[in-house]
Short mmCIF file of C-alpha atoms in Angstrom, two decimals:
data_model
loop_
_atom_site.label_atom_id
_atom_site.label_comp_id
_atom_site.label_asym_id
_atom_site.label_seq_id
_atom_site.Cartn_x
_atom_site.Cartn_y
_atom_site.Cartn_z
CA MET A 20 -0.48 0.06 -0.03
CA CYS A 21 1.17 3.38 -0.99
CA PHE A 22 0.47 7.03 0.22
CA ASN A 23 -1.01 8.01 -2.83
CA THR A 24 -3.61 5.34 -2.72
CA TYR A 25 -4.42 6.24 0.91
CA ILE A 26 -4.54 9.97 0.26
CA GLN A 27 -6.99 9.26 -2.71
CA HIS A 28 -9.63 6.60 -0.68
CA ILE A 29 -9.11 8.43 3.03
CA LYS A 30 -12.59 9.95 2.87
CA ALA A 31 -14.29 7.01 1.77
CA GLU A 32 -16.97 5.43 3.87
CA LYS A 33 -15.41 2.42 4.60
CA TYR A 34 -12.07 4.00 6.43
CA ARG A 35 -14.27 5.78 8.97
CA GLN A 36 -13.72 3.07 11.32
CA PHE A 37 -10.25 4.81 11.66
CA GLY A 38 -12.26 7.54 13.65
CA PHE A 39 -11.31 10.18 10.53
CA SER A 40 -13.87 13.24 11.05
CA LEU A 41 -13.98 15.53 7.89
CA GLN A 42 -15.55 18.35 10.09
CA LEU A 43 -12.93 18.49 12.50
CA LEU A 44 -9.95 19.18 9.77
CA ASN A 45 -10.83 22.47 7.56
CA PRO A 46 -9.08 23.31 5.56
CA ILE A 47 -6.65 20.72 4.34
CA HIS A 48 -4.16 20.26 1.74
CA TRP A 49 -2.63 17.06 0.64
CA PHE A 50 0.92 16.56 -0.95
CA GLN A 51 2.18 13.23 -1.75
CA PHE A 52 4.71 11.71 -3.81
CA ALA A 53 5.94 7.91 -3.72
CA ASP A 54 6.60 7.29 -0.08
CA ASP A 55 6.44 10.98 1.35
CA ALA A 56 3.74 12.60 2.45
CA ALA A 57 2.97 16.35 3.68
CA VAL A 58 0.38 17.70 5.60
CA ILE A 59 -0.42 21.62 5.45
CA ILE A 60 -3.40 22.40 8.34
CA GLY A 61 -4.60 25.37 9.86
CA GLN A 62 -4.09 24.96 13.47
CA GLU A 63 -1.85 22.68 15.35
CA SER A 64 -4.07 20.58 17.26
CA GLU A 65 -5.90 19.90 14.19
CA ASN A 66 -2.67 18.83 12.20
CA GLN A 67 -1.98 16.30 15.93
CA HIS A 68 -5.12 14.75 15.19
CA LEU A 69 -4.50 14.09 11.53
CA LEU A 70 -1.42 12.36 12.45
CA ASN A 71 -2.80 10.45 15.02
CA ARG A 72 -5.45 9.02 12.05
CA PHE A 73 -2.23 8.78 9.70
CA SER A 74 -0.21 6.66 12.26
CA ILE A 75 -3.18 4.04 13.05
CA CYS A 76 -3.55 3.48 9.07
CA CYS A 77 0.24 2.94 8.98
CA GLN A 78 0.05 0.59 12.08
CA TRP A 79 -2.78 -1.20 10.25
CA SER A 80 -0.89 -1.72 7.09
CA ASN A 81 2.09 -2.66 8.92
CA MET A 82 4.06 0.32 7.51
CA VAL A 83 6.68 2.27 10.04
CA VAL A 84 7.06 5.71 10.14
CA ARG A 85 10.61 6.75 10.46
CA VAL A 86 10.17 9.66 12.64
CA ASP A 87 13.94 10.77 12.56
CA LYS A 88 13.34 11.48 8.62
CA CYS A 89 10.06 13.61 9.52
CA SER A 90 10.47 17.00 10.14
CA THR A 91 8.04 19.98 11.02
CA PHE A 92 7.77 23.61 10.25
CA GLY A 93 5.62 26.27 11.68
CA ILE A 94 4.51 29.52 10.94
CA LYS A 95 1.59 31.78 13.13
CA LYS A 96 0.59 35.34 13.91
CA VAL A 97 2.10 37.28 16.47
CA LEU A 98 0.51 40.31 16.64
CA SER A 99 -0.15 41.47 13.07
CA LYS A 100 2.87 39.70 11.69
CA SER A 101 3.73 36.38 10.82
CA ALA A 102 6.61 34.33 12.49
CA GLN A 103 8.32 30.80 12.41
CA TYR A 104 7.77 28.90 15.36
CA LEU A 105 8.58 25.39 16.58
CA PRO A 106 5.69 23.21 16.50
CA LYS A 107 5.68 20.32 19.17
CA LEU A 108 3.83 17.18 17.14
CA LEU A 109 3.91 13.63 17.92
CA ILE A 110 3.63 10.22 16.27
CA LYS A 111 3.52 7.49 18.86
CA LYS A 112 4.60 9.47 21.58
CA ASP A 113 7.88 10.34 19.80
CA LEU A 114 8.66 14.16 19.09
CA ILE A 115 8.92 14.94 15.28
CA PRO A 116 12.60 17.03 14.82
CA THR A 117 11.35 20.42 14.16
CA ILE A 118 13.26 22.98 11.33
CA LYS A 119 14.78 25.70 13.43
CA THR A 120 14.47 29.20 13.16
CA GLY A 121 16.04 30.68 10.05
CA GLU A 122 16.81 27.05 8.54
CA SER A 123 14.90 25.41 5.59
CA PHE A 124 13.57 22.19 4.55
CA GLU A 125 13.40 20.00 1.49
CA TYR A 126 10.00 18.23 -0.01
CA LEU A 127 10.14 16.46 -3.45
CA GLY A 128 13.67 18.31 -4.22
CA ARG A 129 12.17 22.09 -3.24
CA HIS A 130 13.50 24.08 -0.28
CA PHE A 131 11.11 25.73 1.98
CA ASP A 132 12.31 28.43 4.61
CA PHE A 133 10.37 31.30 6.36
CA SER A 134 11.53 34.42 3.86
CA MET A 135 10.57 31.78 0.83
CA THR A 136 14.18 33.37 -0.79
CA ASN A 137 15.03 29.55 -1.89
CA GLU A 138 18.51 30.69 -1.26
CA LYS A 139 19.63 27.42 -0.15
CA HIS A 140 17.95 25.89 -3.30
CA LYS A 141 19.87 28.43 -5.46
CA CYS A 142 23.42 27.21 -4.19
CA LYS A 143 22.44 23.62 -4.38
CA LEU A 144 21.77 24.51 -8.34
CA ILE A 145 25.32 26.41 -8.65
CA SER A 146 27.34 23.79 -6.90
CA LEU A 147 25.55 20.85 -9.00
CA ILE A 148 25.85 22.77 -12.31
CA ASP A 149 29.70 23.32 -11.31
CA GLU A 150 30.29 19.45 -10.17
CA LEU A 151 28.71 18.08 -13.54
CA MET A 152 30.54 20.61 -15.97
CA SER A 153 33.54 19.92 -14.46
CA GLU A 154 33.47 16.35 -14.38
CA ILE A 155 32.75 16.48 -17.85
CA ASP A 156 35.52 18.69 -18.78
CA LEU A 157 37.76 16.30 -17.21
CA LYS A 158 37.09 13.35 -19.40
CA PRO A 159 39.21 12.65 -22.43
CA LEU A 160 36.29 13.14 -24.88
CA HIS A 161 35.73 14.45 -28.27
CA PRO A 162 33.92 18.20 -27.93
CA LYS A 163 30.76 16.81 -29.86
CA ASN A 164 30.51 14.19 -27.34
CA LYS A 165 30.74 16.89 -24.38
CA ILE A 166 28.07 18.57 -25.52
CA LEU A 167 26.40 15.39 -25.85
CA LEU A 168 26.86 14.93 -22.29
CA TYR A 169 25.64 18.45 -21.23
CA SER A 170 22.32 17.93 -23.81
CA ARG A 171 21.44 14.78 -22.84
CA TYR A 172 22.72 14.50 -19.11
CA VAL A 173 23.41 17.83 -17.46
CA LEU A 174 19.79 19.19 -18.75
CA SER A 175 18.01 16.53 -17.42
CA LYS A 176 19.41 16.32 -14.30
CA LEU A 177 18.68 19.90 -13.85
CA SER A 178 14.95 19.63 -15.26
CA TRP A 179 13.23 18.73 -11.98
CA HIS A 180 15.25 21.66 -10.26
CA LEU A 181 14.37 24.18 -12.82
CA THR A 182 10.47 23.05 -12.38
CA VAL A 183 9.97 23.37 -8.89
CA ALA A 184 12.21 25.67 -7.48
CA THR A 185 11.22 29.59 -6.80
CA ILE A 186 13.83 31.23 -9.42
CA SER A 187 13.56 33.59 -12.39
CA LYS A 188 14.96 33.47 -15.87
CA THR A 189 17.39 36.15 -15.12
CA TRP A 190 18.77 34.23 -12.49
CA VAL A 191 19.19 31.02 -14.32
CA VAL A 192 20.86 33.08 -17.45
CA GLU A 193 23.52 34.74 -15.00
CA ASN A 194 23.99 31.88 -13.07
CA ILE A 195 23.73 28.72 -14.93
CA ASP A 196 23.60 30.10 -18.63
CA SER A 197 27.37 31.70 -17.72
CA PRO A 198 29.35 29.08 -16.13
CA VAL A 199 28.06 26.45 -19.08
CA ASN A 200 29.00 28.49 -21.59
CA LYS A 201 32.34 29.15 -20.40
CA TYR A 202 32.95 25.21 -20.62
CA VAL A 203 31.17 24.89 -24.14
CA ARG A 204 33.75 27.96 -25.54
CA LYS A 205 36.46 26.03 -23.78
CA TRP A 206 35.67 22.80 -25.59
CA LEU A 207 35.18 24.45 -28.87
CA GLU A 208 37.94 26.75 -28.53
CA VAL A 209 35.63 29.77 -29.10
CA PRO A 210 37.14 33.26 -27.81
CA ILE A 211 35.32 35.26 -25.92
CA SER A 212 34.72 37.59 -28.66
CA GLY A 213 32.85 35.15 -30.55
CA THR A 214 29.20 34.27 -30.53
CA LEU A 215 27.45 30.94 -29.45
CA SER A 216 24.40 31.58 -31.71
CA ASN A 217 25.70 29.48 -34.36
CA ILE A 218 25.94 26.24 -32.14
CA PHE A 219 22.42 27.21 -30.89
CA LEU A 220 21.09 26.55 -34.44
CA THR A 221 19.51 23.01 -35.36
CA ARG A 222 21.75 20.63 -37.09
CA ASN A 223 20.02 21.25 -40.23
CA LYS A 224 21.11 24.89 -40.30
CA PHE A 225 24.74 23.78 -39.41
CA GLY A 226 24.37 24.28 -35.76
CA LEU A 227 24.94 21.90 -32.97
CA ASN A 228 21.35 21.69 -31.38
CA ILE A 229 22.73 23.17 -28.08
CA ILE A 230 19.94 24.85 -25.52
CA PRO A 231 20.82 27.06 -22.73
CA ALA A 232 19.84 26.03 -19.35
CA SER A 233 17.37 29.24 -19.64
CA VAL A 234 15.33 27.66 -22.26
CA LYS A 235 14.91 24.47 -20.39
CA PHE A 236 13.81 26.35 -17.64
CA ILE A 237 10.83 28.01 -19.93
CA GLN A 238 10.18 24.60 -21.33
CA CYS A 239 9.77 23.42 -17.64
CA GLN A 240 7.74 26.21 -16.49
CA THR A 241 5.54 25.87 -19.45
CA VAL A 242 5.17 22.10 -18.96
CA LEU A 243 4.25 23.04 -15.35
CA ARG A 244 1.87 25.90 -16.35
CA ASN A 245 -0.04 23.46 -19.00
CA ALA A 246 -0.35 20.92 -16.42
CA LEU A 247 -2.28 23.42 -14.18
CA LYS A 248 -4.34 24.66 -17.02
CA THR A 249 -5.45 21.76 -18.55
CA SER A 250 -5.84 19.57 -15.28
CA SER A 251 -9.48 18.11 -14.72
CA ASN A 252 -9.23 19.20 -11.18
CA ASP A 253 -11.21 22.58 -10.86
CA SER A 254 -9.26 23.40 -8.02
CA ILE A 255 -5.99 23.37 -10.08
CA ASN A 256 -7.37 25.27 -12.83
CA GLU A 257 -8.32 27.76 -10.07
CA LEU A 258 -5.03 27.92 -9.07
CA TRP A 259 -3.58 28.50 -12.39
CA LYS A 260 -6.33 31.61 -13.05
CA SER A 261 -5.02 32.78 -9.79
CA THR A 262 -1.51 33.03 -10.92
CA ASN A 263 -1.75 33.98 -14.67
CA ASN A 264 -0.21 37.16 -14.13
CA HIS A 265 3.28 39.05 -13.52
CA THR A 266 6.26 36.61 -14.47
CA ASN A 267 4.04 33.39 -15.51
CA ILE A 268 2.44 35.59 -18.32
CA GLN A 269 6.02 34.85 -20.42
CA TYR A 270 5.47 31.04 -19.93
CA ASP A 271 1.48 30.84 -20.34
CA SER A 272 2.22 32.29 -23.78
CA TYR A 273 3.54 28.94 -25.27
CA ASN A 274 1.31 26.29 -25.72
CA SER A 275 4.36 23.43 -26.02
CA THR A 276 8.26 22.99 -25.22
CA LYS A 277 8.50 22.79 -29.25
CA GLU A 278 6.93 26.21 -29.64
CA VAL A 279 9.66 27.34 -27.00
CA LEU A 280 12.37 26.07 -28.96
CA LYS A 281 11.12 27.20 -32.44
CA THR A 282 10.95 30.79 -30.82
CA PHE A 283 14.70 30.51 -29.16
CA HIS A 284 15.84 29.39 -32.47
CA SER A 285 14.45 31.93 -34.58
CA GLN A 286 15.71 34.61 -32.48
CA GLN A 287 19.46 33.43 -32.73
CA GLU A 288 18.77 33.16 -36.68
CA ASN A 289 17.37 37.03 -36.24
CA LYS A 290 20.40 37.63 -34.13
CA LEU A 291 22.67 36.44 -36.83
CA ARG A 292 21.06 37.78 -39.47
CA ASP A 293 20.34 41.47 -38.27
CA ARG A 294 22.62 42.11 -35.66
CA LEU A 295 25.80 40.31 -36.16
CA LYS A 296 26.72 41.33 -39.46
CA CYS A 297 30.32 39.78 -39.63
CA GLN A 298 29.81 36.66 -37.15
CA GLY A 299 26.53 36.27 -38.97
CA SER A 300 27.61 36.07 -42.74
CA PHE A 301 28.25 32.30 -42.90
CA PHE A 302 24.78 31.45 -41.98
CA GLU A 303 23.15 34.08 -44.05
CA ASN A 304 25.14 32.92 -47.30
CA ILE A 305 24.12 29.47 -46.72
CA SER A 306 20.50 30.60 -45.49
CA LYS A 307 20.06 31.87 -49.39
CA PHE A 308 22.27 29.58 -51.20
CA SER A 309 22.52 26.12 -49.75
CA LEU A 310 20.86 22.91 -50.88
CA SER A 311 18.86 22.28 -48.05
CA GLN A 312 18.25 18.64 -48.46
CA LEU A 313 22.10 18.04 -48.38
CA ASN A 314 22.31 19.88 -44.86
CA ALA A 315 21.80 17.05 -42.57
CA ILE A 316 24.49 15.10 -44.57
CA TRP A 317 27.05 18.05 -44.02
CA SER A 318 26.46 17.94 -40.12
CA VAL A 319 26.89 14.18 -40.13
CA SER A 320 30.26 14.59 -41.72
CA GLN A 321 31.09 17.20 -39.31
CA SER A 322 30.78 15.11 -36.42
CA LYS A 323 32.88 12.72 -37.84
CA LEU A 324 35.92 14.97 -37.98
CA PRO A 325 38.48 14.92 -35.50
CA LYS A 326 38.86 17.51 -32.72
CA ASN A 327 41.11 19.89 -34.38
CA ILE A 328 39.20 20.03 -37.78
CA PHE A 329 35.73 20.05 -35.94
CA ASN A 330 36.41 22.81 -33.78
CA PHE A 331 37.84 24.66 -37.14
CA THR A 332 34.48 24.59 -38.39
CA ILE A 333 32.92 26.26 -35.68
CA ARG A 334 35.52 29.11 -35.79
CA TYR A 335 35.33 29.32 -39.19
CA MET A 336 31.15 29.80 -39.29
CA ASN A 337 31.23 32.52 -36.40
CA ASN A 338 34.50 34.14 -38.27
CA THR A 339 36.78 33.97 -35.13
CA LEU A 340 39.93 32.51 -36.66
CA PRO A 341 42.97 34.01 -36.24
CA THR A 342 43.18 35.65 -39.66
CA ARG A 343 45.36 39.28 -39.49
CA LYS A 344 42.49 40.91 -39.98
CA ASN A 345 40.92 39.34 -36.64
CA LEU A 346 44.18 39.36 -34.65
CA SER A 347 44.69 43.17 -35.68
CA ARG A 348 40.69 43.65 -34.63
CA TRP A 349 41.88 42.21 -31.29
CA GLY A 350 44.79 44.30 -30.38
CA ILE A 351 47.27 41.39 -31.02
CA SER A 352 48.93 42.09 -34.12
CA SER A 353 49.80 45.38 -35.64
CA SER A 354 49.24 44.63 -39.22
CA SER A 355 46.22 43.29 -41.10
CA ASP A 356 47.82 42.61 -44.16
CA CYS A 357 48.39 39.15 -46.04
CA SER A 358 52.35 38.85 -46.19
CA PHE A 359 51.87 37.88 -49.82
CA CYS A 360 50.15 40.73 -51.85
CA LEU A 361 49.49 43.23 -48.89
CA HIS A 362 45.79 42.88 -49.06
CA PRO A 363 43.63 42.51 -45.74
CA GLU A 364 44.07 38.96 -44.80
CA SER A 365 40.03 37.99 -43.87
CA LEU A 366 38.79 34.58 -43.85
CA LEU A 367 37.43 34.90 -47.61
CA HIS A 368 40.82 35.98 -48.47
CA VAL A 369 42.87 33.03 -47.16
CA VAL A 370 40.59 30.35 -47.93
CA ALA A 371 39.36 31.46 -51.27
CA GLY A 372 40.64 34.97 -52.18
CA CYS A 373 44.45 35.41 -51.93
CA GLN A 374 45.91 35.59 -55.80
CA HIS A 375 49.44 34.25 -54.40
CA TYR A 376 47.21 31.09 -52.97
CA LEU A 377 45.90 29.90 -56.40
CA GLU A 378 47.91 26.65 -56.72
CA ARG A 379 46.68 25.43 -53.44
CA PHE A 380 43.09 26.61 -54.29
CA THR A 381 43.47 24.53 -57.27
CA TRP A 382 45.07 21.53 -55.10
CA ARG A 383 41.68 21.81 -52.88
CA HIS A 384 39.44 21.84 -56.15
CA ASP A 385 41.50 18.66 -57.65
CA CYS A 386 41.34 16.77 -54.41
CA ILE A 387 37.34 16.59 -54.61
CA LEU A 388 37.68 16.10 -58.22
CA LYS A 389 39.81 13.00 -58.03
CA PHE A 390 37.45 11.56 -55.56
CA LEU A 391 34.71 12.01 -57.84
CA ALA A 392 36.75 10.34 -60.60
CA LYS A 393 37.44 7.30 -58.75
CA THR A 394 33.54 7.13 -57.89
CA PHE A 395 32.43 7.35 -61.45
CA GLN A 396 35.13 5.08 -62.65
CA SER A 397 33.46 2.29 -61.23
CA LEU A 398 30.21 2.46 -63.06
CA ASN A 399 29.92 0.18 -65.97
CA GLU A 400 29.06 1.12 -69.59
CA CYS A 401 30.18 4.42 -68.67
CA LYS A 402 33.34 6.34 -70.24
CA LEU A 403 34.92 8.90 -68.28
CA LEU A 404 36.97 11.84 -69.16
CA VAL A 405 38.32 13.68 -66.49
CA ASP A 406 40.70 17.03 -66.25
CA LEU A 407 43.50 15.58 -64.37
CA PRO A 408 46.58 13.69 -64.88
CA GLY A 409 46.19 9.75 -65.51
CA PHE A 410 42.55 10.21 -66.94
CA GLU A 411 41.86 11.04 -70.63
CA SER A 412 41.37 14.77 -71.43
CA PRO A 413 37.50 16.14 -71.68
CA SER A 414 39.52 18.13 -74.55
CA ILE A 415 39.13 14.84 -77.01
CA ILE A 416 35.31 15.61 -77.32
CA THR A 417 35.06 19.60 -76.23
CA GLY A 418 38.33 20.68 -77.91
CA ASP A 419 40.95 22.70 -76.22
CA GLU A 420 38.59 26.34 -75.88
CA TYR A 421 36.53 24.70 -73.35
CA ARG A 422 37.64 22.48 -71.47
CA PRO A 423 35.19 20.99 -68.29
CA ASP A 424 36.16 18.98 -65.00
CA LEU A 425 34.68 15.94 -66.07
CA LEU A 426 32.65 14.15 -68.39
CA VAL A 427 30.32 10.83 -68.10
CA SER A 428 29.43 9.44 -71.43
CA SER A 429 26.98 6.47 -71.15
CA SER A 430 26.61 3.51 -73.87
CA ASP A 431 23.22 5.00 -74.84
CA LYS A 432 24.58 8.64 -75.73
CA HIS A 433 24.06 10.31 -72.90
CA LEU A 434 26.50 12.74 -71.69
CA TYR A 435 26.89 14.43 -68.25
CA VAL A 436 29.16 17.67 -68.43
CA ILE A 437 30.48 18.10 -64.83
CA GLU A 438 32.13 21.58 -63.86
CA LEU A 439 33.18 21.59 -60.31
CA THR A 440 33.85 25.05 -58.77
CA VAL A 441 35.19 25.04 -55.06
CA GLY A 442 34.66 28.96 -53.75
CA PHE A 443 33.86 31.06 -50.51
CA GLU A 444 30.12 30.66 -49.29
CA SER A 445 28.96 34.01 -50.58
CA ASN A 446 30.25 33.51 -53.89
CA LEU A 447 28.20 30.13 -54.36
CA THR A 448 25.41 31.51 -56.73
CA ASN A 449 27.99 33.77 -58.65
CA ASN A 450 30.32 30.67 -59.42
CA VAL A 451 27.30 29.14 -60.80
CA ASN A 452 25.87 31.91 -62.88
CA ARG A 453 29.54 32.49 -64.24
CA LYS A 454 30.09 29.05 -64.97
CA LYS A 455 26.71 28.42 -66.70
CA ALA A 456 27.41 31.45 -69.06
CA LYS A 457 30.81 29.92 -69.88
CA TYR A 458 29.28 26.69 -70.84
CA LYS A 459 26.40 27.83 -72.72
CA ASN A 460 27.68 27.59 -76.23
CA LEU A 461 29.43 24.13 -75.60
CA ILE A 462 26.52 22.58 -74.21
CA GLY A 463 24.39 23.60 -77.35
CA GLU A 464 27.42 22.29 -79.60
CA LEU A 465 27.61 19.20 -78.03
CA ASP A 466 23.72 18.50 -77.75
CA GLN A 467 24.31 17.73 -81.95
CA ASN A 468 26.20 14.82 -81.33
CA PHE A 469 24.55 13.15 -78.20
CA THR A 470 21.06 12.17 -77.41
CA SER A 471 21.04 14.38 -74.53
CA VAL A 472 23.60 16.56 -72.83
CA LYS A 473 23.09 17.83 -69.34
CA PHE A 474 25.31 20.15 -67.62
CA ILE A 475 26.16 19.69 -63.91
CA ASN A 476 27.05 23.01 -62.29
CA LEU A 477 28.66 21.49 -59.02
CA SER A 478 29.37 24.63 -56.95
CA VAL A 479 30.68 24.00 -53.61
CA SER A 480 31.73 26.04 -50.55
CA SER A 481 35.18 25.98 -49.35
CA LEU A 482 33.54 24.33 -46.14
CA GLY A 483 32.04 21.72 -47.95
CA VAL A 484 28.34 23.30 -48.29
CA PHE A 485 26.56 22.72 -51.39
CA ASP A 486 24.44 25.16 -53.63
CA LYS A 487 21.10 25.07 -54.68
CA GLU A 488 22.35 24.10 -58.19
CA CYS A 489 23.67 20.94 -56.78
CA HIS A 490 20.10 19.27 -57.30
CA THR A 491 21.22 18.38 -60.87
CA PHE A 492 24.49 16.29 -59.03
CA VAL A 493 22.13 14.60 -56.81
CA LYS A 494 19.71 13.60 -59.88
CA MET A 495 22.75 12.43 -62.07
CA LEU A 496 23.57 10.11 -59.18
CA ASN A 497 20.14 8.48 -59.49
CA GLU A 498 20.09 8.30 -62.86
CA LEU A 499 23.81 6.64 -62.97
CA GLY A 500 21.89 4.31 -60.73
CA LEU A 501 23.73 4.49 -57.40
CA ASP A 502 21.49 3.86 -54.86
CA ASN A 503 20.57 6.24 -51.48
CA GLN A 504 23.70 4.80 -49.31
CA HIS A 505 25.97 5.25 -52.19
CA GLN A 506 25.24 8.78 -52.88
CA GLN A 507 25.35 9.75 -49.17
CA TYR A 508 28.92 8.35 -49.26
CA CYS A 509 30.02 10.07 -51.92
CA ILE A 510 28.55 13.33 -50.46
CA ARG A 511 29.80 12.98 -46.94
CA LYS A 512 33.35 12.26 -48.53
CA MET A 513 32.88 15.67 -50.79
CA ILE A 514 32.15 17.51 -47.70
CA SER A 515 34.88 16.12 -45.66
CA ILE A 516 37.65 16.41 -48.21
CA ALA A 517 36.32 20.05 -48.61
CA ILE A 518 36.61 20.89 -45.21
CA ARG A 519 40.07 18.96 -44.47
CA SER A 520 41.62 20.53 -47.72
CA THR A 521 40.31 24.04 -46.44
CA TYR A 522 41.81 23.44 -42.76
CA TYR A 523 45.06 22.53 -44.42
CA ILE A 524 45.10 25.78 -46.61
CA PHE A 525 44.55 27.74 -43.31
CA CYS A 526 47.36 26.54 -41.42
CA CYS A 527 49.73 26.77 -44.13
CA ARG A 528 48.83 30.75 -44.66
CA ASN A 529 51.58 32.81 -45.09
CA LYS A 530 53.82 30.33 -45.50
CA GLU A 531 55.66 28.71 -49.07
CA TRP A 532 53.35 26.11 -50.64
CA THR A 533 55.23 22.93 -51.05
CA ASN A 534 52.58 20.46 -51.16
CA THR A 535 51.48 18.93 -54.41
CA GLU A 536 49.99 15.55 -53.77
CA LEU A 537 46.31 15.13 -53.86
CA MET A 538 44.48 14.06 -50.49
CA ASN A 539 43.15 10.34 -50.39
CA ILE A 540 40.56 10.00 -47.83
#
């Protein structure tokens, strides 16, 4: 027999043999959970009477009440003011321990004291988050796994506290979000000047899908308020109505926890788009130009990268990599100019813009092209021409004036003209339009000699993001007979090669280029 059952049935006719009298106890409030029970009563004598009935019930059902684990807490009127006092209540002639004046007690995870400041619960929360985050920090894990532990373990440990504690969102932001963000910055190597808005985004928008504790707090309060609002108990509904004011209004405005997340993500997107022009440029560009159906595959590819390259992608996206322009902005370097061309060394300049780095950019382009060539080389009944050493040149068909990167010709005279471009995110669509105009006449000429000619304008960013025009590439993979699993593998590898080669180019900035061997992954 559990106390929940006891409390639900104590007023039933068959239990009146215990001597329970409804008329003597007015008002009564019960709060119970598992094997815990709490009684809130207006007068001390009535409380003792109810405890006597409770003791009889426990004795009848062979349950033992541990008096040493019980406690009493009393508040009464003294003249015109309320004051804490020490009630004297007994169970089987044993005095129940009292909560001393000024101290608090805990029930169902919530702390109660006379002033209701909740200071002890706040201190407990701060200690808990410090303990959990420092423990995760000490583990030799990849940053993505540390963040996963935070998202799935730490937030779940905080959920009950954030539901029952009387705290504000501002307090959570200042005392819980702040230390959590400090650890996240440490794991991802994001400097204090870098925004975390990028990583708060969902994975299909190139984020890590992290939510701060303050957002979890709003979710918990939303669940609590909705439970009161939709309860079948009229008294609970009245409790919701009577508290539908002040701070609770912000929680009552949400219908579900999903709505809380949607609002939070929307705020982060607006922040990146409207307020953080420099650090939000990556998000703004990929929002306009990326092929959304491949964004999830990009996230999978990112998660498989080693720690140093994984963190590189995070800092790339919020533009906090140590380029000379950033170092000058941070007061670390006296000059922001590139050591080769004397133009400002921005991120765009290093990974896709410097004229002295053209050989490096060609190397990255050819690394991706080599993988594509090896992929198509395994196809049966297809002739492959690639603009790389060791392959037949596309100029055999196209001539020397126009030489696309790759030609795939099927046995039934269908020709795919593939032109690969790797550039900065802001230039994705510009590269598409430029290559489309360049090869327009060639496609018309080739159309006379083949059953069909399809131009595959494959525009990929330095960080492996595919332009919208790349839907023709996905369609081509289908037409060439690659199943869905093989297609995803191919795209993941292209993304990984793009990221790794860009990382290598960045590490070699302001150094002489000596590597000519194409990357094999």
